């Protein structure tokens, strides 16, 4: 003990300096560690988590039918426009969503916002939905997508179908540089203005409305004769057909047109709509419409006369 006291008295200054140096080193190390921790914390706080983008779910760029690919710009623009429409619907911004529809889509399916709400919004967007997109078919400035609206988290569902989901086919079109949307399997409307005539009967195909599973042709018929004409007796769907290349035939759905529409009084004109079983994605290009077994005198048909006078009209498209 006496030795330790003597050593302390003899080396007190050195010992104190050594302790002070050690304490200073410890303090500096602690300060450096604190600075490093603070810097790391700031870096963590400043990093914005990169959003998870499911490109295969919301930004498809390749057609599942033809394998054609969109450009990166087309993919982005199309996806953003569809996302905007879905967001408006989810947020119940009816006016904004309705304004994104094309005029043809409104005229065909939703002539008023109230019908749009009843037949589309209320059917799909009772609660917020996510969606999955597939590029189904692309043709010039017309891009058709299959969209699956699904409830719940997109990351949880992965866009998979279930009984609570709703599937639609929507088409993005660009008119005069402005994007518009056709929904509920309506693809687009085309103006045709093609004519054909025979035996005093003139047929003008004004336009056609293209849907995913069928086409509707809007036709004006002029009876220039002095007798009542029967365009179709409804017994054979082959009486009205579309004929494509390689002689492919697409039959009419006559049952959905009132039979009275096919009766033309003398010197009478009327407009009728005829539906055909023509699927949109089929590659066959339509060349003409053919109308056979047109009765030039309905009275002969009504009285079941043998060999009634009939004719055929072809309209090249």
Short mmCIF file of C-alpha atoms in Angstrom, two decimals:
data_model
loop_
_atom_site.label_atom_id
_atom_site.label_comp_id
_atom_site.label_asym_id
_atom_site.label_seq_id
_atom_site.Cartn_x
_atom_site.Cartn_y
_atom_site.Cartn_z
CA UNK A 1 0.00 0.00 0.00
CA UNK A 2 2.87 2.33 0.95
CA UNK A 3 4.54 1.46 -2.36
CA UNK A 4 1.39 2.39 -4.32
CA UNK A 5 1.13 5.71 -2.52
CA UNK A 6 4.77 6.41 -3.18
CA UNK A 7 4.30 5.51 -6.91
CA UNK A 8 1.24 7.75 -7.10
CA UNK A 9 3.06 10.66 -5.49
CA UNK A 10 6.02 10.22 -7.79
CA UNK A 11 3.94 9.73 -11.06
CA UNK A 12 0.69 11.51 -10.31
CA UNK A 13 1.07 13.94 -13.25
CA UNK A 14 1.78 11.18 -15.76
CA UNK A 15 -1.09 9.04 -14.49
CA UNK A 16 -3.59 11.89 -14.73
CA UNK A 17 -2.43 12.74 -18.24
CA UNK A 18 -2.77 9.07 -19.29
CA UNK A 19 -6.30 8.84 -17.84
CA UNK A 20 -7.25 12.09 -19.54
CA UNK A 21 -5.95 10.84 -22.92
CA UNK A 22 -7.82 7.55 -22.58
CA UNK A 23 -11.03 9.37 -21.60
CA UNK A 24 -10.63 11.72 -24.56
CA UNK A 25 -10.15 8.81 -26.98
CA UNK A 26 -13.29 7.09 -25.63
CA UNK A 27 -15.28 10.32 -25.96
CA UNK A 28 -14.06 10.83 -29.56
CA UNK A 29 -14.94 7.23 -30.48
CA UNK A 30 -18.43 7.65 -29.00
CA UNK A 31 -18.92 10.93 -30.89
CA UNK A 32 -17.84 9.32 -34.17
CA UNK A 33 -20.20 6.37 -33.61
CA UNK A 34 -23.04 8.78 -32.80
CA UNK A 35 -22.34 10.73 -35.98
CA UNK A 36 -22.32 7.55 -38.06
CA UNK A 37 -25.60 6.39 -36.51
CA UNK A 38 -27.16 9.79 -37.14
CA UNK A 39 -26.01 9.82 -40.77
CA UNK A 40 -27.37 6.31 -41.37
CA UNK A 41 -30.69 7.29 -39.84
CA UNK A 42 -30.94 10.36 -42.07
CA UNK A 43 -30.16 8.28 -45.15
CA UNK A 44 -32.81 5.73 -44.21
CA UNK A 45 -35.39 8.48 -43.70
CA UNK A 46 -34.54 10.14 -46.99
CA UNK A 47 -34.92 6.97 -49.10
CA UNK A 48 -38.35 6.75 -50.75
CA UNK A 49 -39.38 3.12 -51.11
CA UNK A 50 -39.47 2.21 -54.78
CA UNK A 51 -43.01 1.30 -55.75
CA UNK A 52 -43.70 -2.23 -56.78
CA UNK A 53 -44.89 -2.07 -60.36
CA UNK A 54 -46.57 -5.20 -61.66
CA UNK A 55 -45.90 -4.65 -65.34
CA UNK A 56 -47.45 -7.97 -66.27
CA UNK A 57 -50.66 -6.96 -64.50
CA UNK A 58 -51.25 -3.31 -65.37
CA UNK A 59 -48.89 -2.55 -68.26
CA UNK A 60 -48.96 -5.34 -70.84
CA UNK A 61 -47.18 -4.61 -74.10
CA UNK A 62 -47.68 -7.80 -76.11
CA UNK A 63 -50.87 -9.14 -77.68
CA UNK A 64 -51.94 -12.55 -76.44
CA UNK A 65 -53.61 -13.18 -79.81
CA UNK A 66 -51.04 -12.07 -82.39
CA UNK A 67 -47.91 -11.59 -80.22
CA UNK A 68 -47.53 -8.08 -81.69
CA UNK A 69 -45.79 -5.66 -79.34
CA UNK A 70 -46.53 -2.04 -78.50
CA UNK A 71 -43.78 0.52 -78.17
CA UNK A 72 -42.76 1.65 -74.71
CA UNK A 73 -44.49 4.99 -75.32
CA UNK A 74 -47.72 3.33 -76.44
CA UNK A 75 -47.66 1.00 -73.45
CA UNK A 76 -47.22 3.87 -71.00
CA UNK A 77 -49.85 6.11 -72.59
CA UNK A 78 -52.43 3.34 -72.88
CA UNK A 79 -51.85 2.09 -69.34
CA UNK A 80 -52.01 5.58 -67.83
CA UNK A 81 -55.28 6.37 -69.60
CA UNK A 82 -56.94 3.14 -68.44
CA UNK A 83 -55.62 3.70 -64.91
CA UNK A 84 -57.16 7.19 -64.95
CA UNK A 85 -60.54 5.76 -65.97
CA UNK A 86 -60.46 3.14 -63.20
CA UNK A 87 -59.40 5.74 -60.63
CA UNK A 88 -62.30 8.01 -61.61
CA UNK A 89 -64.72 5.10 -61.27
CA UNK A 90 -63.27 4.08 -57.90
CA UNK A 91 -63.52 7.66 -56.64
CA UNK A 92 -67.10 7.97 -57.94
CA UNK A 93 -66.08 10.82 -60.24
CA UNK A 94 -68.85 9.95 -62.70
CA UNK A 95 -68.61 13.06 -64.88
CA UNK A 96 -64.87 12.61 -65.40
CA UNK A 97 -65.16 8.87 -66.12
CA UNK A 98 -68.09 9.37 -68.50
CA UNK A 99 -66.18 12.01 -70.44
CA UNK A 100 -63.42 9.49 -71.19
CA UNK A 101 -65.86 7.35 -73.20
CA UNK A 102 -66.05 7.83 -76.96
CA UNK A 103 -69.16 9.39 -78.49
CA UNK A 104 -69.87 6.11 -80.29
CA UNK A 105 -69.70 4.15 -77.02
CA UNK A 106 -72.10 6.58 -75.39
CA UNK A 107 -74.51 6.39 -78.33
CA UNK A 108 -74.37 2.58 -78.48
CA UNK A 109 -74.53 1.74 -74.77
CA UNK A 110 -74.69 4.72 -72.41
CA UNK A 111 -76.61 7.68 -73.90
CA UNK A 112 -76.91 9.21 -70.42
CA UNK A 113 -74.73 9.29 -67.31
CA UNK A 114 -77.58 7.68 -65.37
CA UNK A 115 -77.48 4.62 -67.63
CA UNK A 116 -73.68 4.52 -67.30
CA UNK A 117 -74.01 4.56 -63.51
CA UNK A 118 -76.72 1.89 -63.45
CA UNK A 119 -75.26 -0.51 -66.02
CA UNK A 120 -71.53 -0.16 -65.37
CA UNK A 121 -70.51 1.74 -62.24
CA UNK A 122 -73.03 0.04 -59.94
CA UNK A 123 -72.21 -3.37 -61.39
CA UNK A 124 -68.44 -3.18 -60.81
CA UNK A 125 -67.49 -0.35 -58.47
CA UNK A 126 -69.70 -0.91 -55.43
CA UNK A 127 -66.40 -0.99 -53.57
CA UNK A 128 -62.89 -0.03 -54.64
CA UNK A 129 -61.34 -2.47 -57.08
CA UNK A 130 -57.94 -3.16 -58.58
CA UNK A 131 -57.45 -4.61 -62.02
CA UNK A 132 -55.37 -6.80 -64.27
CA UNK A 133 -54.82 -5.99 -67.95
CA UNK A 134 -54.04 -8.20 -70.92
CA UNK A 135 -53.41 -6.73 -74.34
CA UNK A 136 -55.82 -8.82 -76.39
CA UNK A 137 -55.66 -7.39 -79.88
CA UNK A 138 -54.01 -4.35 -81.44
CA UNK A 139 -54.98 -2.84 -84.77
CA UNK A 140 -53.52 0.53 -85.80
CA UNK A 141 -54.85 3.14 -83.30
CA UNK A 142 -57.28 0.67 -81.76
CA UNK A 143 -56.04 -1.41 -78.80
CA UNK A 144 -58.34 -3.93 -77.13
CA UNK A 145 -57.58 -5.13 -73.60
CA UNK A 146 -59.13 -7.76 -71.42
CA UNK A 147 -59.51 -6.19 -68.00
CA UNK A 148 -60.27 -8.14 -64.84
CA UNK A 149 -61.59 -5.96 -62.03
CA UNK A 150 -60.78 -7.62 -58.74
CA UNK A 151 -61.53 -6.78 -55.14
CA UNK A 152 -58.82 -6.67 -52.52
CA UNK A 153 -55.11 -5.86 -52.70
CA UNK A 154 -53.52 -6.20 -56.11
CA UNK A 155 -50.40 -7.71 -54.54
CA UNK A 156 -52.51 -10.23 -52.61
CA UNK A 157 -54.67 -11.32 -55.52
CA UNK A 158 -52.07 -10.98 -58.25
CA UNK A 159 -54.98 -10.17 -60.55
CA UNK A 160 -56.29 -13.70 -60.38
CA UNK A 161 -59.92 -14.28 -61.23
CA UNK A 162 -62.52 -15.27 -58.69
CA UNK A 163 -66.29 -15.41 -58.47
CA UNK A 164 -66.37 -11.89 -57.03
CA UNK A 165 -64.42 -10.37 -59.93
CA UNK A 166 -65.75 -8.84 -63.14
CA UNK A 167 -64.21 -9.30 -66.58
CA UNK A 168 -64.66 -6.87 -69.44
CA UNK A 169 -63.07 -6.08 -72.79
CA UNK A 170 -62.23 -2.42 -73.28
CA UNK A 171 -60.78 -0.71 -76.31
CA UNK A 172 -58.58 2.37 -76.36
CA UNK A 173 -58.85 4.43 -79.53
CA UNK A 174 -57.11 7.60 -80.63
CA UNK A 175 -59.25 10.11 -82.53
CA UNK A 176 -57.62 13.30 -83.78
CA UNK A 177 -54.82 12.79 -81.27
CA UNK A 178 -57.21 12.37 -78.33
CA UNK A 179 -57.61 9.10 -76.43
CA UNK A 180 -61.10 7.74 -75.82
CA UNK A 181 -62.38 4.50 -74.34
CA UNK A 182 -64.95 1.95 -75.51
CA UNK A 183 -66.12 -0.45 -72.80
CA UNK A 184 -68.44 -3.41 -72.25
CA UNK A 185 -67.06 -5.33 -75.27
CA UNK A 186 -67.84 -2.52 -77.70
CA UNK A 187 -64.83 -2.14 -80.02
CA UNK A 188 -65.67 0.68 -82.42
CA UNK A 189 -68.03 1.92 -85.13
CA UNK A 190 -67.08 2.16 -88.80
CA UNK A 191 -68.71 4.17 -91.58
CA UNK A 192 -69.15 2.12 -94.77
CA UNK A 193 -71.61 3.70 -97.23
CA UNK A 194 -71.62 0.69 -99.58
CA UNK A 195 -74.49 -0.02 -102.00
CA UNK A 196 -75.93 -2.89 -104.00
CA UNK A 197 -79.14 -3.24 -105.99
CA UNK A 198 -81.18 -5.64 -108.10
CA UNK A 199 -84.73 -5.82 -109.49
CA UNK A 200 -85.65 -2.39 -108.13
CA UNK A 201 -84.40 -3.13 -104.59
CA UNK A 202 -81.52 -0.96 -103.35
CA UNK A 203 -79.50 -1.83 -100.24
CA UNK A 204 -77.15 0.67 -98.61
CA UNK A 205 -74.90 -0.39 -95.74
CA UNK A 206 -74.40 2.81 -93.79
CA UNK A 207 -72.11 1.62 -91.01
CA UNK A 208 -71.34 -1.23 -88.67
CA UNK A 209 -70.91 -1.48 -84.91
CA UNK A 210 -68.15 -3.89 -83.96
CA UNK A 211 -68.37 -5.81 -80.69
CA UNK A 212 -66.07 -8.50 -79.39
CA UNK A 213 -68.41 -11.38 -80.34
CA UNK A 214 -70.48 -9.95 -83.17
CA UNK A 215 -71.07 -7.10 -85.61
CA UNK A 216 -74.24 -5.11 -86.21
CA UNK A 217 -74.77 -3.67 -89.71
CA UNK A 218 -76.94 -0.58 -90.03
CA UNK A 219 -78.74 -0.85 -93.38
CA UNK A 220 -81.12 1.34 -95.37
CA UNK A 221 -83.40 -0.49 -97.81
CA UNK A 222 -85.34 1.15 -100.66
CA UNK A 223 -88.18 -0.69 -102.39
CA UNK A 224 -88.54 0.96 -105.79
CA UNK A 225 -91.15 -1.51 -107.06
CA UNK A 226 -94.93 -1.49 -107.02
CA UNK A 227 -95.15 -4.65 -104.91
CA UNK A 228 -94.56 -5.47 -101.28
CA UNK A 229 -91.13 -7.06 -100.83
CA UNK A 230 -90.04 -9.61 -98.21
CA UNK A 231 -86.30 -9.35 -97.60
CA UNK A 232 -86.05 -12.42 -95.40
CA UNK A 233 -88.60 -14.96 -94.18
CA UNK A 234 -86.52 -15.84 -91.09
CA UNK A 235 -86.27 -19.55 -91.91
CA UNK A 236 -82.61 -19.69 -92.91
CA UNK A 237 -79.68 -17.77 -91.39
CA UNK A 238 -77.79 -18.35 -94.65
CA UNK A 239 -80.13 -15.92 -96.40
CA UNK A 240 -78.08 -13.05 -94.97
CA UNK A 241 -74.36 -13.78 -94.67
CA UNK A 242 -71.02 -12.02 -94.60
CA UNK A 243 -68.46 -13.59 -96.90
CA UNK A 244 -64.75 -13.20 -96.28
CA UNK A 245 -61.65 -14.19 -98.11
CA UNK A 246 -61.29 -17.92 -98.72
CA UNK A 247 -65.11 -17.97 -98.86
CA UNK A 248 -65.49 -17.92 -95.06
CA UNK A 249 -69.11 -17.28 -94.10
CA UNK A 250 -70.50 -15.55 -91.04
CA UNK A 251 -74.21 -16.10 -90.48
CA UNK A 252 -76.76 -13.53 -89.43
CA UNK A 253 -78.77 -13.63 -86.21
CA UNK A 254 -82.12 -13.03 -87.86
CA UNK A 255 -84.04 -14.05 -84.74
CA UNK A 256 -83.02 -10.78 -83.04
CA UNK A 257 -84.58 -8.62 -85.76
CA UNK A 258 -88.40 -8.26 -85.83
CA UNK A 259 -89.85 -9.89 -88.92
CA UNK A 260 -91.81 -6.72 -89.64
CA UNK A 261 -88.48 -5.03 -90.35
CA UNK A 262 -88.04 -7.23 -93.43
CA UNK A 263 -91.34 -6.23 -95.03
CA UNK A 264 -91.13 -3.28 -97.45
CA UNK A 265 -94.24 -1.73 -98.90
CA UNK A 266 -94.14 -0.40 -102.47
CA UNK A 267 -91.98 2.70 -102.93
CA UNK A 268 -90.98 2.52 -99.27
CA UNK A 269 -87.68 3.05 -97.49
CA UNK A 270 -86.61 1.90 -94.03
CA UNK A 271 -83.51 1.35 -91.91
CA UNK A 272 -82.85 -1.97 -90.21
CA UNK A 273 -80.08 -3.41 -88.04
CA UNK A 274 -78.80 -6.92 -88.75
CA UNK A 275 -76.51 -8.79 -86.38
CA UNK A 276 -73.84 -11.24 -87.60
CA UNK A 277 -71.80 -13.83 -85.68
CA UNK A 278 -68.43 -12.32 -86.53
CA UNK A 279 -65.82 -12.48 -83.76
CA UNK A 280 -63.61 -9.41 -83.72
CA UNK A 281 -60.23 -11.13 -83.49
CA UNK A 282 -60.75 -13.43 -86.47
CA UNK A 283 -58.27 -12.64 -89.22
CA UNK A 284 -60.74 -13.18 -92.07
CA UNK A 285 -61.35 -9.90 -93.88
CA UNK A 286 -64.95 -9.39 -94.95
CA UNK A 287 -65.36 -8.84 -98.69
CA UNK A 288 -69.11 -8.67 -99.17
CA UNK A 289 -72.58 -9.09 -97.72
CA UNK A 290 -74.89 -11.45 -99.54
CA UNK A 291 -78.69 -11.40 -99.29
CA UNK A 292 -80.41 -14.31 -100.98
CA UNK A 293 -84.06 -15.39 -101.32
CA UNK A 294 -85.47 -11.88 -101.38
CA UNK A 295 -89.16 -12.27 -102.31
CA UNK A 296 -90.12 -9.63 -104.87
CA UNK A 297 -93.83 -10.20 -104.24
CA UNK A 298 -94.77 -10.99 -100.65
CA UNK A 299 -98.24 -12.10 -101.76
CA UNK A 300 -96.66 -15.00 -103.66
CA UNK A 301 -94.88 -16.03 -100.47
CA UNK A 302 -98.00 -15.66 -98.31
CA UNK A 303 -100.14 -17.77 -100.69
CA UNK A 304 -97.38 -20.37 -101.06
CA UNK A 305 -97.27 -20.11 -104.82
CA UNK A 306 -94.83 -22.39 -106.61
CA UNK A 307 -91.62 -20.80 -107.84
CA UNK A 308 -92.20 -17.34 -106.37
CA UNK A 309 -90.06 -14.62 -107.88
CA UNK A 310 -86.91 -14.05 -105.83
CA UNK A 311 -83.61 -12.27 -106.22
CA UNK A 312 -80.16 -11.95 -104.64
CA UNK A 313 -78.23 -8.80 -103.82
CA UNK A 314 -74.52 -8.59 -103.08
CA UNK A 315 -72.85 -5.55 -101.54
CA UNK A 316 -69.07 -5.40 -101.81
CA UNK A 317 -67.38 -4.01 -98.76
#
